[in-house]
PDB file of C-alpha atoms in Angstrom:
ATOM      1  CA  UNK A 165      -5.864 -17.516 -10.952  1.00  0.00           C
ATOM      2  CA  UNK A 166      -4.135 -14.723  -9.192  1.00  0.00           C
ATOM      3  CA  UNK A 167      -0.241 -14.770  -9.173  1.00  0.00           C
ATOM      4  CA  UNK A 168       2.041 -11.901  -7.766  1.00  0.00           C
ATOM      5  CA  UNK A 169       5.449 -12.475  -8.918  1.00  0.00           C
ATOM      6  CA  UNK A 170       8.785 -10.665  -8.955  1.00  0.00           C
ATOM      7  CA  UNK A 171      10.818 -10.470 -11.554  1.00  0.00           C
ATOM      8  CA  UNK A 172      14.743 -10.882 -10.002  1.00  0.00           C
ATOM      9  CA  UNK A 173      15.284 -12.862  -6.525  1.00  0.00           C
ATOM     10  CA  UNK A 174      18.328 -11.204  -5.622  1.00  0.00           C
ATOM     11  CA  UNK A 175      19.594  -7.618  -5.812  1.00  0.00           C
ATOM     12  CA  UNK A 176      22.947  -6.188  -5.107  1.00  0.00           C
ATOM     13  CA  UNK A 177      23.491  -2.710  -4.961  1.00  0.00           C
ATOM     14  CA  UNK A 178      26.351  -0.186  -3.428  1.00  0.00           C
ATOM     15  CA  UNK A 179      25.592   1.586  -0.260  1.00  0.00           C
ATOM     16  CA  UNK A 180      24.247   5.112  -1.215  1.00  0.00           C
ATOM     17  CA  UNK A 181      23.082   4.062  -4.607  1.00  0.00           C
ATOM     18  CA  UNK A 182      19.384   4.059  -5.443  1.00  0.00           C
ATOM     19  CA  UNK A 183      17.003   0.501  -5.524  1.00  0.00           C
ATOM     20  CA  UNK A 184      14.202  -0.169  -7.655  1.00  0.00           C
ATOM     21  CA  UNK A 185      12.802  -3.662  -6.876  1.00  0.00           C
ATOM     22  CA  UNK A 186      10.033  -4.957  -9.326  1.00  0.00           C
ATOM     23  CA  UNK A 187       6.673  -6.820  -9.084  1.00  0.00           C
ATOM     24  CA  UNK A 188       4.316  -8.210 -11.620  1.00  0.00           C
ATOM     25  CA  UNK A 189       0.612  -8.846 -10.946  1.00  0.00           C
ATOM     26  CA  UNK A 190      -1.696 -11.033 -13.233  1.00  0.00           C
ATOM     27  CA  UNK A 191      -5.613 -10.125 -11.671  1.00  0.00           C
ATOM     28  CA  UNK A 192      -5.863  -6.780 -13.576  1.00  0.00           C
ATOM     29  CA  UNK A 193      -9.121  -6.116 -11.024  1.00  0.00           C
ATOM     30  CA  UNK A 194      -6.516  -5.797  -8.162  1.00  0.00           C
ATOM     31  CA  UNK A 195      -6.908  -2.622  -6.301  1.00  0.00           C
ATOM     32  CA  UNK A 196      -4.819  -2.711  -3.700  1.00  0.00           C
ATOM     33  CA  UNK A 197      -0.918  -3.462  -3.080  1.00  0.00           C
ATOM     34  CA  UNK A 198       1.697  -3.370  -0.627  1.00  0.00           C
ATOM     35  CA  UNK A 199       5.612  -3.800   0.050  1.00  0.00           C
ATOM     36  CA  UNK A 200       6.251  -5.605   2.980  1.00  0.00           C
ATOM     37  CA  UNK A 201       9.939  -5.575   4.393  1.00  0.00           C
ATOM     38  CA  UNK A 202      11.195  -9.367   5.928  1.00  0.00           C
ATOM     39  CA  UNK A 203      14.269  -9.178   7.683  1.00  0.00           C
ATOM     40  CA  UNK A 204      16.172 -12.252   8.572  1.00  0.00           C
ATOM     41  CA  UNK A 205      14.213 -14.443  11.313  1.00  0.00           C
ATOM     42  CA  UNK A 206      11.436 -11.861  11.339  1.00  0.00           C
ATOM     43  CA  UNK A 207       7.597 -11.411  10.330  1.00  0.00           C
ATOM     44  CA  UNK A 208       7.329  -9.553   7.337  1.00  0.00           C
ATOM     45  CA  UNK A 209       6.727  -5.455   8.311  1.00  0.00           C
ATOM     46  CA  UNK A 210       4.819  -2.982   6.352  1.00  0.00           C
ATOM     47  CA  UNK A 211       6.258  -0.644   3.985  1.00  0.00           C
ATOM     48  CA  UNK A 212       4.301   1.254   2.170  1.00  0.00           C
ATOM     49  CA  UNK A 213       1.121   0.479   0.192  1.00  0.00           C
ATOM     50  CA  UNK A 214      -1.033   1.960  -3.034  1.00  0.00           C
ATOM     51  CA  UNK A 215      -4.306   1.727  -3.916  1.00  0.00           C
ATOM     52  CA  UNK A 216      -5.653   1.277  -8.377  1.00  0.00           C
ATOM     53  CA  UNK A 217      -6.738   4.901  -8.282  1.00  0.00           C
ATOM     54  CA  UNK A 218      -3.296   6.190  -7.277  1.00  0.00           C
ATOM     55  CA  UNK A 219       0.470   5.608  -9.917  1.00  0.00           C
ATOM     56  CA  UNK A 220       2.623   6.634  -7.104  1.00  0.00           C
ATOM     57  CA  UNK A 221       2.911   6.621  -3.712  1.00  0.00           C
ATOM     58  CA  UNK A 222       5.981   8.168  -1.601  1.00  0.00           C
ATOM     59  CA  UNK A 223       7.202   7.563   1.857  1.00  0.00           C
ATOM     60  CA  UNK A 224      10.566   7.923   4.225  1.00  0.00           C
ATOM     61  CA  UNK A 225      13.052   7.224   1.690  1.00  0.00           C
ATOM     62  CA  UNK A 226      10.399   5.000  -0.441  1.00  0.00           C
ATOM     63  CA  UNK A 227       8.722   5.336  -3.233  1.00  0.00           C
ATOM     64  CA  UNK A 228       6.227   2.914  -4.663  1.00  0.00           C
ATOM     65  CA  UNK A 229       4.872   3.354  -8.611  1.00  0.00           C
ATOM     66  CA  UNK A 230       2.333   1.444 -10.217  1.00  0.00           C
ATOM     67  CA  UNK A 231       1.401   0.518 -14.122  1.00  0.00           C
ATOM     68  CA  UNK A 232      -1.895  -0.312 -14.119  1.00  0.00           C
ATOM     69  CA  UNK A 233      -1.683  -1.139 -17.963  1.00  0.00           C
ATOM     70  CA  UNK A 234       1.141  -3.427 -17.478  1.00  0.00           C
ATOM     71  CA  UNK A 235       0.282  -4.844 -14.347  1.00  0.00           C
ATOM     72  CA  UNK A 236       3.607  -3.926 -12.755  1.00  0.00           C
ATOM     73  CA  UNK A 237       4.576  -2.434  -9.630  1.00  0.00           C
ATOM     74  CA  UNK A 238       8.176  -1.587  -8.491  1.00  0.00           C
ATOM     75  CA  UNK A 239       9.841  -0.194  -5.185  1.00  0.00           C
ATOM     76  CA  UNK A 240      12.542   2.563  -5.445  1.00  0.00           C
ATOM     77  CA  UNK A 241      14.420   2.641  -2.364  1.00  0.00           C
ATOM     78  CA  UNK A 242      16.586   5.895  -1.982  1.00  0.00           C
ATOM     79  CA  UNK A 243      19.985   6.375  -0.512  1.00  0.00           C
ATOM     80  CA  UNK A 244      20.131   2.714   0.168  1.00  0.00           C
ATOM     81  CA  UNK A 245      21.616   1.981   3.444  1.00  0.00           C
ATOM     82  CA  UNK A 246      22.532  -1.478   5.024  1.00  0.00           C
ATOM     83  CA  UNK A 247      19.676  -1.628   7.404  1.00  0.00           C
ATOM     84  CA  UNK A 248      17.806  -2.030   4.190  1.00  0.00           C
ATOM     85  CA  UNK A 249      19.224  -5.441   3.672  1.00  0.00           C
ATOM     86  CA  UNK A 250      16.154  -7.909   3.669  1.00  0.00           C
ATOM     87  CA  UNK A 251      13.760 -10.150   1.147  1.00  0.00           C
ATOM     88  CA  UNK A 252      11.056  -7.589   0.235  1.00  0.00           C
ATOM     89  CA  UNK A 253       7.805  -8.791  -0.929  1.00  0.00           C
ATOM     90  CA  UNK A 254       5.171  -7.381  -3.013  1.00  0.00           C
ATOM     91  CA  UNK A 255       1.287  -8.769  -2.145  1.00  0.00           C
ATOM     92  CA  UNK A 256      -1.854  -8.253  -3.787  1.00  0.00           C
ATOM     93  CA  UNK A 257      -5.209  -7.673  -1.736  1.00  0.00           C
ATOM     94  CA  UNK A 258      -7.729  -9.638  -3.645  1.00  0.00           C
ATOM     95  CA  UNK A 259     -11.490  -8.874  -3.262  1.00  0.00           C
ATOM     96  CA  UNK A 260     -12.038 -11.935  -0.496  1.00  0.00           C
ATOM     97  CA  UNK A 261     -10.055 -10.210   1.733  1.00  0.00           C
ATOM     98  CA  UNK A 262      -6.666 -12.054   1.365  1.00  0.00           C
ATOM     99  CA  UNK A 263      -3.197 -11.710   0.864  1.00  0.00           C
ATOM    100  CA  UNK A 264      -1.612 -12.953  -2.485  1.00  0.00           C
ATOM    101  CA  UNK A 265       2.500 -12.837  -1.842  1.00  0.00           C
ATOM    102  CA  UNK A 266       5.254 -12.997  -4.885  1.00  0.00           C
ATOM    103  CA  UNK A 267       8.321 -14.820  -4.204  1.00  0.00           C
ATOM    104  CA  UNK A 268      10.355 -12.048  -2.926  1.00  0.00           C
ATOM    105  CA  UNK A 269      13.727 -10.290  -3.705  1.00  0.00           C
ATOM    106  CA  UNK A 270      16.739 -10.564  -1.404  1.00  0.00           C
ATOM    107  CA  UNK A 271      18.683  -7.211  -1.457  1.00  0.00           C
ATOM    108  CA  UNK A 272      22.276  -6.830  -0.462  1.00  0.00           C
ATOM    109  CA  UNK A 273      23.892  -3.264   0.143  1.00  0.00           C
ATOM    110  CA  UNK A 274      27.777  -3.209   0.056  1.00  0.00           C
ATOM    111  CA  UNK A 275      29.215  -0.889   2.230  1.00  0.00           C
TER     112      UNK A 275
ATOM    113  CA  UNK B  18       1.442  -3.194  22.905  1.00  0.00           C
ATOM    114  CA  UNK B  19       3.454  -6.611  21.942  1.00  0.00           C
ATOM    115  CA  UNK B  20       1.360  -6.872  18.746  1.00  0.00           C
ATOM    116  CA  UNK B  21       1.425 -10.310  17.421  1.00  0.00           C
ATOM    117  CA  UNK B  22       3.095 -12.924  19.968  1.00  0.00           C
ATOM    118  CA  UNK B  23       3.855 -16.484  18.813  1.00  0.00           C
ATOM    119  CA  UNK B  24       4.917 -19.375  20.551  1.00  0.00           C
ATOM    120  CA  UNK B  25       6.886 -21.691  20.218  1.00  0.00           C
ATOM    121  CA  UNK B  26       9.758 -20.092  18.732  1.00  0.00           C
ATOM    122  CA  UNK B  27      11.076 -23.260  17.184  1.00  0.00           C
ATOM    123  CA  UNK B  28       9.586 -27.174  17.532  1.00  0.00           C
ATOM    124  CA  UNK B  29      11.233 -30.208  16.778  1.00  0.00           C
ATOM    125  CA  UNK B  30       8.513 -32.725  15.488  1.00  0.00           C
ATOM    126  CA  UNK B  31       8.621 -36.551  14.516  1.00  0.00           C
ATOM    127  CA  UNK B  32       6.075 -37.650  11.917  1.00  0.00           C
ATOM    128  CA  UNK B  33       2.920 -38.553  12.939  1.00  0.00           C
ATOM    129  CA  UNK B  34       3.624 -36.291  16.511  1.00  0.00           C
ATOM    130  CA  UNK B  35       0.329 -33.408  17.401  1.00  0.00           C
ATOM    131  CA  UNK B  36       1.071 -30.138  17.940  1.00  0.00           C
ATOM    132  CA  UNK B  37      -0.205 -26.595  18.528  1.00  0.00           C
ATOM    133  CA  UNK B  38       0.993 -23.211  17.044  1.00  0.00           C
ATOM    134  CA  UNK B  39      -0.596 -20.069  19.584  1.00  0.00           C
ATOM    135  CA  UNK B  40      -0.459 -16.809  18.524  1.00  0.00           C
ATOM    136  CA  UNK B  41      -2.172 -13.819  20.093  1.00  0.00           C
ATOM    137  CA  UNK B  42      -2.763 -10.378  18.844  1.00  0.00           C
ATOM    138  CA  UNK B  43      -3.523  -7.276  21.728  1.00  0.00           C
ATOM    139  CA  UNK B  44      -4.366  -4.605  19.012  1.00  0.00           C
ATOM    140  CA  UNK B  45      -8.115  -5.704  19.209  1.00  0.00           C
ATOM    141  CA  UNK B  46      -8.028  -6.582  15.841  1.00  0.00           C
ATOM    142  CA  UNK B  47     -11.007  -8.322  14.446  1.00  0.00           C
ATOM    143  CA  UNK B  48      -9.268 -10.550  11.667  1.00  0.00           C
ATOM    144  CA  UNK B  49      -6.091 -13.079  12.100  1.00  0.00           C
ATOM    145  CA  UNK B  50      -4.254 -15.669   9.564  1.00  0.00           C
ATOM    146  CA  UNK B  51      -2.205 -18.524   9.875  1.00  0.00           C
ATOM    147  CA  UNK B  52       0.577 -18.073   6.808  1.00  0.00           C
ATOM    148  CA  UNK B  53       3.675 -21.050   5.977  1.00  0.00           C
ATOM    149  CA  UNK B  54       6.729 -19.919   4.517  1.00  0.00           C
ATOM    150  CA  UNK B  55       8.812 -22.099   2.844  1.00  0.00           C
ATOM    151  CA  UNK B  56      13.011 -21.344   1.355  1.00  0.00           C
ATOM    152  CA  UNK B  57      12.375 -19.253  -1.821  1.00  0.00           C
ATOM    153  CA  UNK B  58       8.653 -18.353  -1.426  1.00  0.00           C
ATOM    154  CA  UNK B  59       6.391 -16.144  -0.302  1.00  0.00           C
ATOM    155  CA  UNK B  60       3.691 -16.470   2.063  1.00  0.00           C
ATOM    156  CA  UNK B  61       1.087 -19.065   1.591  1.00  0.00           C
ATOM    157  CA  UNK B  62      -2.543 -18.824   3.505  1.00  0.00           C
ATOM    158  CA  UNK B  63      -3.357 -21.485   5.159  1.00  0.00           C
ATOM    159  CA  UNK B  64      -6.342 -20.376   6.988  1.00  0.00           C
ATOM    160  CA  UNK B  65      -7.884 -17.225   7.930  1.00  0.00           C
ATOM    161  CA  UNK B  66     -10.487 -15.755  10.533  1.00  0.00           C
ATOM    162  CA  UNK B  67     -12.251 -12.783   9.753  1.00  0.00           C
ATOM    163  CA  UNK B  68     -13.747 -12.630  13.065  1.00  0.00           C
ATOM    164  CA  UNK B  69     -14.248 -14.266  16.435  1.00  0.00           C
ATOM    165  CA  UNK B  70     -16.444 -17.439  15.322  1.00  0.00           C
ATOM    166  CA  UNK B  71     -15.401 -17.735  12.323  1.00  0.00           C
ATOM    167  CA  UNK B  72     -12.851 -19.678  10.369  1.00  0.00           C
ATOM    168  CA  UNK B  73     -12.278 -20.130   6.824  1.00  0.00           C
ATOM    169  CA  UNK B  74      -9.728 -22.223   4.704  1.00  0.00           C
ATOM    170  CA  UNK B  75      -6.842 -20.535   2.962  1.00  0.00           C
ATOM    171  CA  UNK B  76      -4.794 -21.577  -0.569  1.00  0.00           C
ATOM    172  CA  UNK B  77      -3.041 -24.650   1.799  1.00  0.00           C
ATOM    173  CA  UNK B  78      -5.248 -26.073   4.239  1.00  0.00           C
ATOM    174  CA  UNK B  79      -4.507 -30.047   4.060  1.00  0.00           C
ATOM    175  CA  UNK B  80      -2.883 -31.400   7.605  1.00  0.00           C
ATOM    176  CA  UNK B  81      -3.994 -28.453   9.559  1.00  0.00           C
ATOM    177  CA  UNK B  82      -7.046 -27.480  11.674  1.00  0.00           C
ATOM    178  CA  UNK B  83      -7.601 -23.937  13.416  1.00  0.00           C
ATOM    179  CA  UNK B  84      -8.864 -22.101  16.456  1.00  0.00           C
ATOM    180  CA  UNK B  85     -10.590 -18.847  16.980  1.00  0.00           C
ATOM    181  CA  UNK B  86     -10.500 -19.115  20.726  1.00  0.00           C
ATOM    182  CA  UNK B  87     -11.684 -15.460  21.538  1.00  0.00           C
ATOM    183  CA  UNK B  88     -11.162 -12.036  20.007  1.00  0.00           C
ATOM    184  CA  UNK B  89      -7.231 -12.112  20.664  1.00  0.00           C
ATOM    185  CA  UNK B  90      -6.098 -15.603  20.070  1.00  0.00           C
ATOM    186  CA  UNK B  91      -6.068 -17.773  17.050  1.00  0.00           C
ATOM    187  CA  UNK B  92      -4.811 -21.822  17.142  1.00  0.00           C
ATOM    188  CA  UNK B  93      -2.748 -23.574  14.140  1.00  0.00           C
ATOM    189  CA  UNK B  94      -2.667 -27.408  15.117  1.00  0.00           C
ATOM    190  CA  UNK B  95      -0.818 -29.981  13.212  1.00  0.00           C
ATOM    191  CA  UNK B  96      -2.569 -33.129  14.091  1.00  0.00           C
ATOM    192  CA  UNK B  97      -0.553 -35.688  12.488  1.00  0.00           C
ATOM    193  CA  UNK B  98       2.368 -33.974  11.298  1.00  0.00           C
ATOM    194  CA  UNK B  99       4.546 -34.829   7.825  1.00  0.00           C
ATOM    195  CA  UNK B 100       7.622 -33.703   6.659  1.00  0.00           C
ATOM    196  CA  UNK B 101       5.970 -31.658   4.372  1.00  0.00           C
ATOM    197  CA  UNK B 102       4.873 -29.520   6.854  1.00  0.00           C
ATOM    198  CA  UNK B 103       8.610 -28.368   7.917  1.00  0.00           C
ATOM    199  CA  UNK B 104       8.284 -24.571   7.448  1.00  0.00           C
ATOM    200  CA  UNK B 105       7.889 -21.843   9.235  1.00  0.00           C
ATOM    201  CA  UNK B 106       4.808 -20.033  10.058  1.00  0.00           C
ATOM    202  CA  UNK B 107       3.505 -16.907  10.356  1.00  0.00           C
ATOM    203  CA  UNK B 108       0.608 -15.572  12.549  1.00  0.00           C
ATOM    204  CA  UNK B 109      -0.699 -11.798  11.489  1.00  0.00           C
ATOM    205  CA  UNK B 110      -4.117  -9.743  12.046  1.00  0.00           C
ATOM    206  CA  UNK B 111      -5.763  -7.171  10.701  1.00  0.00           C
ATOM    207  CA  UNK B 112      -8.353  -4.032  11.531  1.00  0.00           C
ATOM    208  CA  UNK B 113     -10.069  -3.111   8.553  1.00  0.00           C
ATOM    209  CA  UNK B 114     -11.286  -0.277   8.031  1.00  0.00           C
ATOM    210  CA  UNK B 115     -13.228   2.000   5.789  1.00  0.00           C
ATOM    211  CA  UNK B 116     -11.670   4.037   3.281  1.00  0.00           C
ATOM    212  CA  UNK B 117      -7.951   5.746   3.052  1.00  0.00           C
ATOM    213  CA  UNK B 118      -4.874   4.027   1.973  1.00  0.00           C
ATOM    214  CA  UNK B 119      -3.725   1.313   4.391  1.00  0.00           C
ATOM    215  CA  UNK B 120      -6.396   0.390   5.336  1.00  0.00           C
ATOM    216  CA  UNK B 121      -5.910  -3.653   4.896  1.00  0.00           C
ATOM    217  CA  UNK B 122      -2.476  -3.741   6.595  1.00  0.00           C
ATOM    218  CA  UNK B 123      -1.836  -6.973   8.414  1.00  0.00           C
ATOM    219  CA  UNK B 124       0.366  -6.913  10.611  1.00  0.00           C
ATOM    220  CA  UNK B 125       2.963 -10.190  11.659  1.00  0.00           C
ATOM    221  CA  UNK B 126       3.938 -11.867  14.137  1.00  0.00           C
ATOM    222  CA  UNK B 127       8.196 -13.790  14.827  1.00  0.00           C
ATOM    223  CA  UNK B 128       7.814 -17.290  13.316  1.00  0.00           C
ATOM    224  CA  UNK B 129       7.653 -19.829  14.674  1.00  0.00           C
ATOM    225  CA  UNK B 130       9.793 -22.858  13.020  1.00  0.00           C
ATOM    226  CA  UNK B 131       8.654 -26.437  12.821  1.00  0.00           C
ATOM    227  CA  UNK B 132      11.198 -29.190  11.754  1.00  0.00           C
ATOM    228  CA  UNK B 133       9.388 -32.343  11.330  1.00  0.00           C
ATOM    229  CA  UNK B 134      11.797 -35.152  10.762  1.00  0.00           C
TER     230      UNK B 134
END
């Protein structure tokens, strides 16, 4: 069946320095992904997303690659700041229209 | 807009108590999910509607039974509720549409988060 997982659950990194959170898929007919951002006692918001056809995607500060051939996916945050202190999740948009979450990662920025 | 609006906040349950989660979306979206969270995991589907009048089961539907009322608001209810059901839950919609990146973005709701003792 269709798993999304992440490889580390918890992240630590130095204020300024650059993150690169990782995600591993299993459905190899997956065409669509996206980061969502969950901050404590919040809904999960929208990052940034990428569709098969694309290998990288870049937003404010964000940048999302994907290896099709080893069904991976990874977030590179830049310049991380402590506003980006959260659980971010990777999710896979199946073909029925649903959501397939991973576990998560908890970053931590130290001022 | 509020977006997605959930109530309660928080509910304190005792086994075998009823209860209903609301949630309401105002971005005249056409799809909405009902989504449980639990310490150390990701999302789980419990059910989904991908339109007014329609309702379909998620990956974890046991012990709960849903609502499309009308286009904005869609009903979780815990009937007779367990333990296993302490979590907390997450209401989002959806406008798909054709084409483009982004397209499938759901977008979530607060929480709301059920003890049941």
């Amino acid at each position: 069946g269709e798993s999304v997982g992440l490889h580390l659950p918890t992240l630590s990194v130095q204020e300024g320095d650059n993150s690169i959170i990782n995600c591993a898929y299993s459905n190899s007919a997956s065409d669509y992904f996206i980061w969502y951002k969950q901050e404590s006692g919040k809904g999960p918001q929208f990052i940034i997303d990428i569709r098969s056809n694309m290998d990288k995607r870049q937003g404010q500060r964000v940048t999302v690659l994907l290896n099709k051939t080893v069904k991976h996916l990874s977030l590179q945050i830049a310049a991380t700041q402590p506003g980006d202190s959260a659980v971010y999740f990777c999710a896979e948009f199946n073909q029925g229209g649903k959501l397939i979450f991973g576990q998560g990662t908890e970053l931590s920025v130290k001022p | 807009n509020a977006g997605v609006t959930q109530t309660p906040k928080f509910q304190v349950l005792k086994t075998g108590q009823s209860m209903t989660l609301q949630c309401a979306q105002d971005m005249n979206h056409n799809s909405m999910y009902w989504y449980r969270q639990d310490p150390g995991m990701g999302l789980r589907l419990i059910y989904y509607s991908a339109s007014e009048g329609t309702t379909d089961k998620g990956e974890v539907p046991n012990g709960y039974n849903v609502s499309r009322l009308n286009k904005r608001e869609f009903s979780l209810r815990l009937e007779s509720a367990a333990p296993s059901q302490t979590s907390v839950y997450f209401c989002a919609s959806r406008l798909p549409r054709t084409g483009g990146v982004g397209r499938e973005t759901q977008y979530f709701g607060p929480g709301t988060r059920l003890l049941v003792l």
